[in-house]
PDB file of C-alpha atoms in Angstrom:
ATOM      1  CA  UNK A 429     107.710  59.060  86.203  1.00  0.00           C
ATOM      2  CA  UNK A 430     111.204  57.613  86.010  1.00  0.00           C
ATOM      3  CA  UNK A 431     112.244  58.926  89.433  1.00  0.00           C
ATOM      4  CA  UNK A 432     113.971  56.851  92.103  1.00  0.00           C
ATOM      5  CA  UNK A 433     111.921  56.743  95.298  1.00  0.00           C
ATOM      6  CA  UNK A 434     112.983  55.463  98.723  1.00  0.00           C
ATOM      7  CA  UNK A 435     110.353  53.926 100.987  1.00  0.00           C
ATOM      8  CA  UNK A 436     110.625  54.409 104.739  1.00  0.00           C
ATOM      9  CA  UNK A 437     109.026  51.721 106.885  1.00  0.00           C
ATOM     10  CA  UNK A 438     107.332  52.565 110.164  1.00  0.00           C
ATOM     11  CA  UNK A 439     105.104  55.488 109.245  1.00  0.00           C
ATOM     12  CA  UNK A 440     105.244  59.042 110.535  1.00  0.00           C
ATOM     13  CA  UNK A 441     107.262  58.188 113.660  1.00  0.00           C
ATOM     14  CA  UNK A 442     110.006  56.604 111.588  1.00  0.00           C
ATOM     15  CA  UNK A 443     109.984  59.576 109.235  1.00  0.00           C
ATOM     16  CA  UNK A 444     110.299  61.974 112.146  1.00  0.00           C
ATOM     17  CA  UNK A 445     113.230  60.005 113.564  1.00  0.00           C
ATOM     18  CA  UNK A 446     114.851  59.987 110.120  1.00  0.00           C
ATOM     19  CA  UNK A 447     114.537  63.786 109.955  1.00  0.00           C
ATOM     20  CA  UNK A 448     116.064  64.231 113.414  1.00  0.00           C
ATOM     21  CA  UNK A 449     118.936  61.866 112.634  1.00  0.00           C
ATOM     22  CA  UNK A 450     119.666  63.652 109.365  1.00  0.00           C
ATOM     23  CA  UNK A 451     119.840  67.033 111.062  1.00  0.00           C
ATOM     24  CA  UNK A 452     121.934  65.802 113.981  1.00  0.00           C
ATOM     25  CA  UNK A 453     124.334  63.426 112.257  1.00  0.00           C
ATOM     26  CA  UNK A 454     124.664  64.149 108.553  1.00  0.00           C
ATOM     27  CA  UNK A 455     127.271  66.793 107.688  1.00  0.00           C
ATOM     28  CA  UNK A 456     126.241  69.455 105.182  1.00  0.00           C
ATOM     29  CA  UNK A 457     129.209  69.901 102.887  1.00  0.00           C
ATOM     30  CA  UNK A 458     128.515  72.897 100.576  1.00  0.00           C
ATOM     31  CA  UNK A 459     130.324  76.164 101.261  1.00  0.00           C
ATOM     32  CA  UNK A 460     127.977  78.738 102.743  1.00  0.00           C
ATOM     33  CA  UNK A 461     127.643  82.376 101.769  1.00  0.00           C
ATOM     34  CA  UNK A 462     125.483  84.258 104.253  1.00  0.00           C
ATOM     35  CA  UNK A 463     123.690  87.443 103.195  1.00  0.00           C
ATOM     36  CA  UNK A 464     123.900  89.772 106.150  1.00  0.00           C
ATOM     37  CA  UNK A 465     123.429  93.460 106.821  1.00  0.00           C
ATOM     38  CA  UNK A 466     121.192  96.123 108.289  1.00  0.00           C
ATOM     39  CA  UNK A 467     117.450  95.528 108.546  1.00  0.00           C
ATOM     40  CA  UNK A 468     115.808  96.460 105.255  1.00  0.00           C
ATOM     41  CA  UNK A 469     118.862  95.749 103.119  1.00  0.00           C
ATOM     42  CA  UNK A 470     116.777  93.465 100.908  1.00  0.00           C
ATOM     43  CA  UNK A 471     118.480  90.221 101.876  1.00  0.00           C
ATOM     44  CA  UNK A 472     115.328  88.135 101.430  1.00  0.00           C
ATOM     45  CA  UNK A 473     114.533  89.776  98.092  1.00  0.00           C
ATOM     46  CA  UNK A 474     118.078  89.098  96.913  1.00  0.00           C
ATOM     47  CA  UNK A 475     117.849  85.443  97.950  1.00  0.00           C
ATOM     48  CA  UNK A 476     114.615  85.016  96.006  1.00  0.00           C
ATOM     49  CA  UNK A 477     116.173  86.546  92.903  1.00  0.00           C
ATOM     50  CA  UNK A 478     119.268  84.395  93.236  1.00  0.00           C
ATOM     51  CA  UNK A 479     117.119  81.268  93.510  1.00  0.00           C
ATOM     52  CA  UNK A 480     115.130  82.302  90.436  1.00  0.00           C
ATOM     53  CA  UNK A 481     118.398  82.541  88.515  1.00  0.00           C
ATOM     54  CA  UNK A 482     119.466  79.021  89.398  1.00  0.00           C
ATOM     55  CA  UNK A 483     121.603  79.572  92.476  1.00  0.00           C
ATOM     56  CA  UNK A 484     121.320  77.094  95.397  1.00  0.00           C
ATOM     57  CA  UNK A 485     119.484  78.862  98.218  1.00  0.00           C
ATOM     58  CA  UNK A 486     118.406  77.731 101.690  1.00  0.00           C
ATOM     59  CA  UNK A 487     115.510  80.078 102.431  1.00  0.00           C
ATOM     60  CA  UNK A 488     115.210  79.647 106.191  1.00  0.00           C
ATOM     61  CA  UNK A 489     112.545  82.327 106.578  1.00  0.00           C
ATOM     62  CA  UNK A 490     110.363  80.675 103.955  1.00  0.00           C
ATOM     63  CA  UNK A 491     110.678  77.325 105.730  1.00  0.00           C
ATOM     64  CA  UNK A 492     109.838  78.923 109.079  1.00  0.00           C
ATOM     65  CA  UNK A 493     107.152  81.114 107.441  1.00  0.00           C
ATOM     66  CA  UNK A 494     108.468  83.956 109.570  1.00  0.00           C
ATOM     67  CA  UNK A 495     110.661  86.965 108.773  1.00  0.00           C
ATOM     68  CA  UNK A 496     112.904  86.519 111.771  1.00  0.00           C
ATOM     69  CA  UNK A 497     112.164  89.683 113.768  1.00  0.00           C
ATOM     70  CA  UNK A 498     109.684  90.895 116.388  1.00  0.00           C
ATOM     71  CA  UNK A 499     107.474  91.930 113.456  1.00  0.00           C
ATOM     72  CA  UNK A 500     108.245  88.761 111.501  1.00  0.00           C
ATOM     73  CA  UNK A 501     104.921  86.976 111.981  1.00  0.00           C
ATOM     74  CA  UNK A 502     102.794  89.827 110.604  1.00  0.00           C
ATOM     75  CA  UNK A 503     100.602  88.573 107.782  1.00  0.00           C
ATOM     76  CA  UNK A 504     101.978  85.043 108.161  1.00  0.00           C
ATOM     77  CA  UNK A 505     101.244  81.824 110.071  1.00  0.00           C
ATOM     78  CA  UNK A 506     104.611  80.578 111.402  1.00  0.00           C
ATOM     79  CA  UNK A 507     105.430  76.894 110.952  1.00  0.00           C
ATOM     80  CA  UNK A 508     106.100  74.711 113.970  1.00  0.00           C
ATOM     81  CA  UNK A 509     109.416  72.980 114.605  1.00  0.00           C
ATOM     82  CA  UNK A 510     108.466  69.680 112.984  1.00  0.00           C
ATOM     83  CA  UNK A 511     107.280  71.308 109.768  1.00  0.00           C
ATOM     84  CA  UNK A 512     110.354  73.527 109.650  1.00  0.00           C
ATOM     85  CA  UNK A 513     112.738  70.605 110.131  1.00  0.00           C
ATOM     86  CA  UNK A 514     110.965  68.500 107.517  1.00  0.00           C
ATOM     87  CA  UNK A 515     111.269  71.296 104.942  1.00  0.00           C
ATOM     88  CA  UNK A 516     114.867  71.953 105.962  1.00  0.00           C
ATOM     89  CA  UNK A 517     115.910  68.323 105.493  1.00  0.00           C
ATOM     90  CA  UNK A 518     114.349  68.269 102.033  1.00  0.00           C
ATOM     91  CA  UNK A 519     116.299  71.361 100.988  1.00  0.00           C
ATOM     92  CA  UNK A 520     119.549  70.140 102.529  1.00  0.00           C
ATOM     93  CA  UNK A 521     119.159  66.833 100.686  1.00  0.00           C
ATOM     94  CA  UNK A 522     118.502  68.752  97.489  1.00  0.00           C
ATOM     95  CA  UNK A 523     121.691  70.783  97.763  1.00  0.00           C
ATOM     96  CA  UNK A 524     123.952  68.291  99.515  1.00  0.00           C
ATOM     97  CA  UNK A 525     126.177  67.849  96.454  1.00  0.00           C
ATOM     98  CA  UNK A 526     126.166  71.527  95.461  1.00  0.00           C
ATOM     99  CA  UNK A 527     129.528  73.324  95.747  1.00  0.00           C
ATOM    100  CA  UNK A 528     127.915  76.124  97.759  1.00  0.00           C
ATOM    101  CA  UNK A 529     124.619  77.481  99.076  1.00  0.00           C
ATOM    102  CA  UNK A 530     123.385  80.972  99.863  1.00  0.00           C
ATOM    103  CA  UNK A 531     121.300  81.795 102.901  1.00  0.00           C
ATOM    104  CA  UNK A 532     120.332  84.735 105.049  1.00  0.00           C
ATOM    105  CA  UNK A 533     121.891  85.756 108.329  1.00  0.00           C
ATOM    106  CA  UNK A 534     119.394  84.688 110.993  1.00  0.00           C
ATOM    107  CA  UNK A 535     119.417  84.196 114.713  1.00  0.00           C
ATOM    108  CA  UNK A 536     119.187  80.643 115.986  1.00  0.00           C
ATOM    109  CA  UNK A 537     115.439  81.063 116.458  1.00  0.00           C
ATOM    110  CA  UNK A 538     113.137  82.095 113.595  1.00  0.00           C
ATOM    111  CA  UNK A 539     109.582  82.505 114.825  1.00  0.00           C
ATOM    112  CA  UNK A 540     108.512  79.159 116.292  1.00  0.00           C
ATOM    113  CA  UNK A 541     111.447  77.285 114.752  1.00  0.00           C
ATOM    114  CA  UNK A 542     114.980  76.754 116.018  1.00  0.00           C
ATOM    115  CA  UNK A 543     117.918  76.024 113.733  1.00  0.00           C
ATOM    116  CA  UNK A 544     119.842  72.796 114.324  1.00  0.00           C
ATOM    117  CA  UNK A 545     122.975  73.574 116.315  1.00  0.00           C
ATOM    118  CA  UNK A 546     125.370  72.244 113.675  1.00  0.00           C
ATOM    119  CA  UNK A 547     123.780  74.297 110.889  1.00  0.00           C
ATOM    120  CA  UNK A 548     123.740  77.431 113.030  1.00  0.00           C
ATOM    121  CA  UNK A 549     127.402  77.038 113.978  1.00  0.00           C
ATOM    122  CA  UNK A 550     128.446  76.374 110.379  1.00  0.00           C
ATOM    123  CA  UNK A 551     126.486  79.409 109.203  1.00  0.00           C
ATOM    124  CA  UNK A 552     128.104  81.653 111.799  1.00  0.00           C
ATOM    125  CA  UNK A 553     131.590  80.443 110.806  1.00  0.00           C
ATOM    126  CA  UNK A 554     130.975  80.944 107.070  1.00  0.00           C
ATOM    127  CA  UNK A 555     131.621  83.910 104.781  1.00  0.00           C
ATOM    128  CA  UNK A 556     129.310  86.817 105.598  1.00  0.00           C
ATOM    129  CA  UNK A 557     128.294  89.069 102.702  1.00  0.00           C
ATOM    130  CA  UNK A 558     127.196  92.346 104.245  1.00  0.00           C
ATOM    131  CA  UNK A 559     124.770  94.296 102.049  1.00  0.00           C
ATOM    132  CA  UNK A 560     124.773  98.084 102.437  1.00  0.00           C
ATOM    133  CA  UNK A 561     121.948 100.146 100.914  1.00  0.00           C
ATOM    134  CA  UNK A 562     120.990 103.813 101.452  1.00  0.00           C
ATOM    135  CA  UNK A 563     118.595 104.422 104.335  1.00  0.00           C
ATOM    136  CA  UNK A 564     115.757 105.540 102.058  1.00  0.00           C
ATOM    137  CA  UNK A 565     115.981 102.283 100.071  1.00  0.00           C
ATOM    138  CA  UNK A 566     115.914 100.252 103.269  1.00  0.00           C
ATOM    139  CA  UNK A 567     112.777 102.069 104.402  1.00  0.00           C
ATOM    140  CA  UNK A 568     111.166 101.418 101.004  1.00  0.00           C
ATOM    141  CA  UNK A 569     111.997  97.713 101.232  1.00  0.00           C
ATOM    142  CA  UNK A 570     110.501  97.396 104.704  1.00  0.00           C
ATOM    143  CA  UNK A 571     107.289  99.210 103.785  1.00  0.00           C
ATOM    144  CA  UNK A 572     106.898  97.079 100.663  1.00  0.00           C
ATOM    145  CA  UNK A 573     107.460  93.835 102.558  1.00  0.00           C
ATOM    146  CA  UNK A 574     105.272  94.502 105.593  1.00  0.00           C
ATOM    147  CA  UNK A 575     102.452  96.488 103.942  1.00  0.00           C
ATOM    148  CA  UNK A 576     101.684  98.330 107.204  1.00  0.00           C
ATOM    149  CA  UNK A 577      98.437  99.874 105.954  1.00  0.00           C
ATOM    150  CA  UNK A 578      96.882  96.395 106.016  1.00  0.00           C
ATOM    151  CA  UNK A 579      98.484  95.241 109.279  1.00  0.00           C
ATOM    152  CA  UNK A 580      98.502  98.396 111.398  1.00  0.00           C
ATOM    153  CA  UNK A 581      97.019  96.810 114.533  1.00  0.00           C
ATOM    154  CA  UNK A 582      99.465  93.889 114.459  1.00  0.00           C
ATOM    155  CA  UNK A 583     102.407  96.235 113.981  1.00  0.00           C
ATOM    156  CA  UNK A 584     101.335  98.407 116.907  1.00  0.00           C
ATOM    157  CA  UNK A 585     100.951  95.300 119.086  1.00  0.00           C
ATOM    158  CA  UNK A 586     104.394  93.998 118.083  1.00  0.00           C
ATOM    159  CA  UNK A 587     105.996  97.371 118.767  1.00  0.00           C
ATOM    160  CA  UNK A 588     104.627  97.211 122.296  1.00  0.00           C
ATOM    161  CA  UNK A 589     106.897  94.226 122.968  1.00  0.00           C
ATOM    162  CA  UNK A 590     110.090  96.192 122.241  1.00  0.00           C
ATOM    163  CA  UNK A 591     109.015  99.682 123.291  1.00  0.00           C
ATOM    164  CA  UNK A 592     110.741  99.437 126.672  1.00  0.00           C
ATOM    165  CA  UNK A 593     114.105  98.956 124.929  1.00  0.00           C
ATOM    166  CA  UNK A 594     113.901 102.338 123.168  1.00  0.00           C
ATOM    167  CA  UNK A 595     114.569 105.755 124.716  1.00  0.00           C
ATOM    168  CA  UNK A 596     111.210 107.006 126.029  1.00  0.00           C
ATOM    169  CA  UNK A 597     110.765 110.171 123.896  1.00  0.00           C
ATOM    170  CA  UNK A 598     111.698 108.245 120.740  1.00  0.00           C
ATOM    171  CA  UNK A 599     109.391 105.359 121.642  1.00  0.00           C
ATOM    172  CA  UNK A 600     106.555 107.829 122.180  1.00  0.00           C
ATOM    173  CA  UNK A 601     107.135 109.351 118.740  1.00  0.00           C
ATOM    174  CA  UNK A 602     107.207 105.925 117.081  1.00  0.00           C
ATOM    175  CA  UNK A 603     103.941 104.977 118.796  1.00  0.00           C
ATOM    176  CA  UNK A 604     102.315 108.208 117.605  1.00  0.00           C
ATOM    177  CA  UNK A 605     103.579 107.675 114.057  1.00  0.00           C
ATOM    178  CA  UNK A 606     102.190 104.145 113.997  1.00  0.00           C
ATOM    179  CA  UNK A 607      98.807 105.259 115.327  1.00  0.00           C
ATOM    180  CA  UNK A 608      98.621 108.075 112.759  1.00  0.00           C
ATOM    181  CA  UNK A 609      99.779 105.928 109.852  1.00  0.00           C
ATOM    182  CA  UNK A 610     103.041 107.832 109.408  1.00  0.00           C
ATOM    183  CA  UNK A 611     104.887 104.608 108.694  1.00  0.00           C
ATOM    184  CA  UNK A 612     108.019 105.951 106.922  1.00  0.00           C
ATOM    185  CA  UNK A 613     108.862 108.056 109.986  1.00  0.00           C
ATOM    186  CA  UNK A 614     108.201 105.155 112.364  1.00  0.00           C
ATOM    187  CA  UNK A 615     110.429 102.832 110.341  1.00  0.00           C
ATOM    188  CA  UNK A 616     113.236 105.394 110.164  1.00  0.00           C
ATOM    189  CA  UNK A 617     113.187 105.827 113.948  1.00  0.00           C
ATOM    190  CA  UNK A 618     113.051 102.078 114.568  1.00  0.00           C
ATOM    191  CA  UNK A 619     116.083 101.598 112.365  1.00  0.00           C
ATOM    192  CA  UNK A 620     118.091 104.396 113.946  1.00  0.00           C
ATOM    193  CA  UNK A 621     117.311 103.686 117.589  1.00  0.00           C
ATOM    194  CA  UNK A 622     116.630  99.955 117.734  1.00  0.00           C
ATOM    195  CA  UNK A 623     117.713  97.788 114.804  1.00  0.00           C
ATOM    196  CA  UNK A 624     120.879  99.493 113.569  1.00  0.00           C
ATOM    197  CA  UNK A 625     122.627  99.606 116.976  1.00  0.00           C
ATOM    198  CA  UNK A 626     121.947  95.886 117.429  1.00  0.00           C
ATOM    199  CA  UNK A 627     123.296  95.083 113.998  1.00  0.00           C
ATOM    200  CA  UNK A 628     126.463  97.079 114.662  1.00  0.00           C
ATOM    201  CA  UNK A 629     126.981  95.092 117.853  1.00  0.00           C
ATOM    202  CA  UNK A 630     126.702  91.719 116.090  1.00  0.00           C
ATOM    203  CA  UNK A 631     129.088  92.809 113.332  1.00  0.00           C
ATOM    204  CA  UNK A 632     131.977  92.423 115.757  1.00  0.00           C
ATOM    205  CA  UNK A 633     131.183  88.717 116.229  1.00  0.00           C
ATOM    206  CA  UNK A 634     132.668  87.858 112.843  1.00  0.00           C
ATOM    207  CA  UNK A 635     136.413  87.862 112.121  1.00  0.00           C
ATOM    208  CA  UNK A 636     137.508  90.255 109.400  1.00  0.00           C
ATOM    209  CA  UNK A 637     138.552  87.456 107.053  1.00  0.00           C
ATOM    210  CA  UNK A 638     134.940  86.203 107.116  1.00  0.00           C
ATOM    211  CA  UNK A 639     133.450  89.560 106.142  1.00  0.00           C
ATOM    212  CA  UNK A 640     132.843  90.942 102.667  1.00  0.00           C
ATOM    213  CA  UNK A 641     130.982  94.237 102.241  1.00  0.00           C
ATOM    214  CA  UNK A 642     128.839  95.150  99.251  1.00  0.00           C
ATOM    215  CA  UNK A 643     127.877  98.813  98.888  1.00  0.00           C
ATOM    216  CA  UNK A 644     125.079  99.465  96.410  1.00  0.00           C
ATOM    217  CA  UNK A 645     122.598 102.198  95.519  1.00  0.00           C
ATOM    218  CA  UNK A 646     119.731  99.757  94.953  1.00  0.00           C
ATOM    219  CA  UNK A 647     118.859  96.065  94.885  1.00  0.00           C
ATOM    220  CA  UNK A 648     119.725  95.608  91.206  1.00  0.00           C
ATOM    221  CA  UNK A 649     123.245  96.797  91.871  1.00  0.00           C
ATOM    222  CA  UNK A 650     123.496  94.664  95.007  1.00  0.00           C
ATOM    223  CA  UNK A 651     122.272  91.594  93.106  1.00  0.00           C
ATOM    224  CA  UNK A 652     124.884  91.999  90.380  1.00  0.00           C
ATOM    225  CA  UNK A 653     127.599  92.493  92.986  1.00  0.00           C
ATOM    226  CA  UNK A 654     126.630  89.300  94.841  1.00  0.00           C
ATOM    227  CA  UNK A 655     126.541  87.329  91.581  1.00  0.00           C
ATOM    228  CA  UNK A 656     129.964  88.578  90.526  1.00  0.00           C
ATOM    229  CA  UNK A 657     131.429  87.810  93.936  1.00  0.00           C
ATOM    230  CA  UNK A 658     130.087  84.243  93.925  1.00  0.00           C
ATOM    231  CA  UNK A 659     131.365  83.683  90.403  1.00  0.00           C
ATOM    232  CA  UNK A 660     134.835  84.820  91.442  1.00  0.00           C
ATOM    233  CA  UNK A 661     134.865  82.765  94.634  1.00  0.00           C
ATOM    234  CA  UNK A 662     133.446  79.578  93.142  1.00  0.00           C
ATOM    235  CA  UNK A 663     134.811  79.969  89.592  1.00  0.00           C
ATOM    236  CA  UNK A 664     131.409  79.310  88.046  1.00  0.00           C
ATOM    237  CA  UNK A 665     129.540  80.729  85.099  1.00  0.00           C
ATOM    238  CA  UNK A 666     125.781  80.900  85.526  1.00  0.00           C
ATOM    239  CA  UNK A 667     124.138  82.971  82.823  1.00  0.00           C
ATOM    240  CA  UNK A 668     121.712  85.610  84.032  1.00  0.00           C
TER     241      UNK A 668
END
């Protein structure tokens, strides 16, 4: 096919060692822009759109096959560490010479997978693009992504693992909403009393010169704002 192929001697064990060495020793040089923000801000949707338009994207959730929250495994089968690292190395090799990459703000652990320490530290020290959408849009995004009507039992089970961290009367109302299928109300309460306070706490971890805030009415507006910001920062011209 006219493509250059490297052959690795030693079989699967040698390949695995090659993956580990790459992740531990090889620096990843592109600038990073990290999409961050409140739960439901459409960060994953934005990343997918950016990738479709030719932007270099490291989709960590796709590689982990997990959405990165207590509800993140619903409807999915999370990848193990070896599979995650193999996919990650392939993508890092692909974009190693790119001037920048975009990725989503994630904790060090995504489902069954753990980010390499060097990548996690670089991500945390990089420019954070905080996406702000109206609450009703965030609720819409969450309901569209998780499709709770089809995964009600799994959602109720997952909620049980965080219920103790929510004020008792609120937790009781969320549980009732989930049982009755009143998902918009349950999501709104989860955002207000669980996810948003945690996000506001982590916001203070980043220095002000590493924060950029994008306020938008919907995902189309947020997408255009991210594109314009990247163009200004990187002095590029990718046609949409």
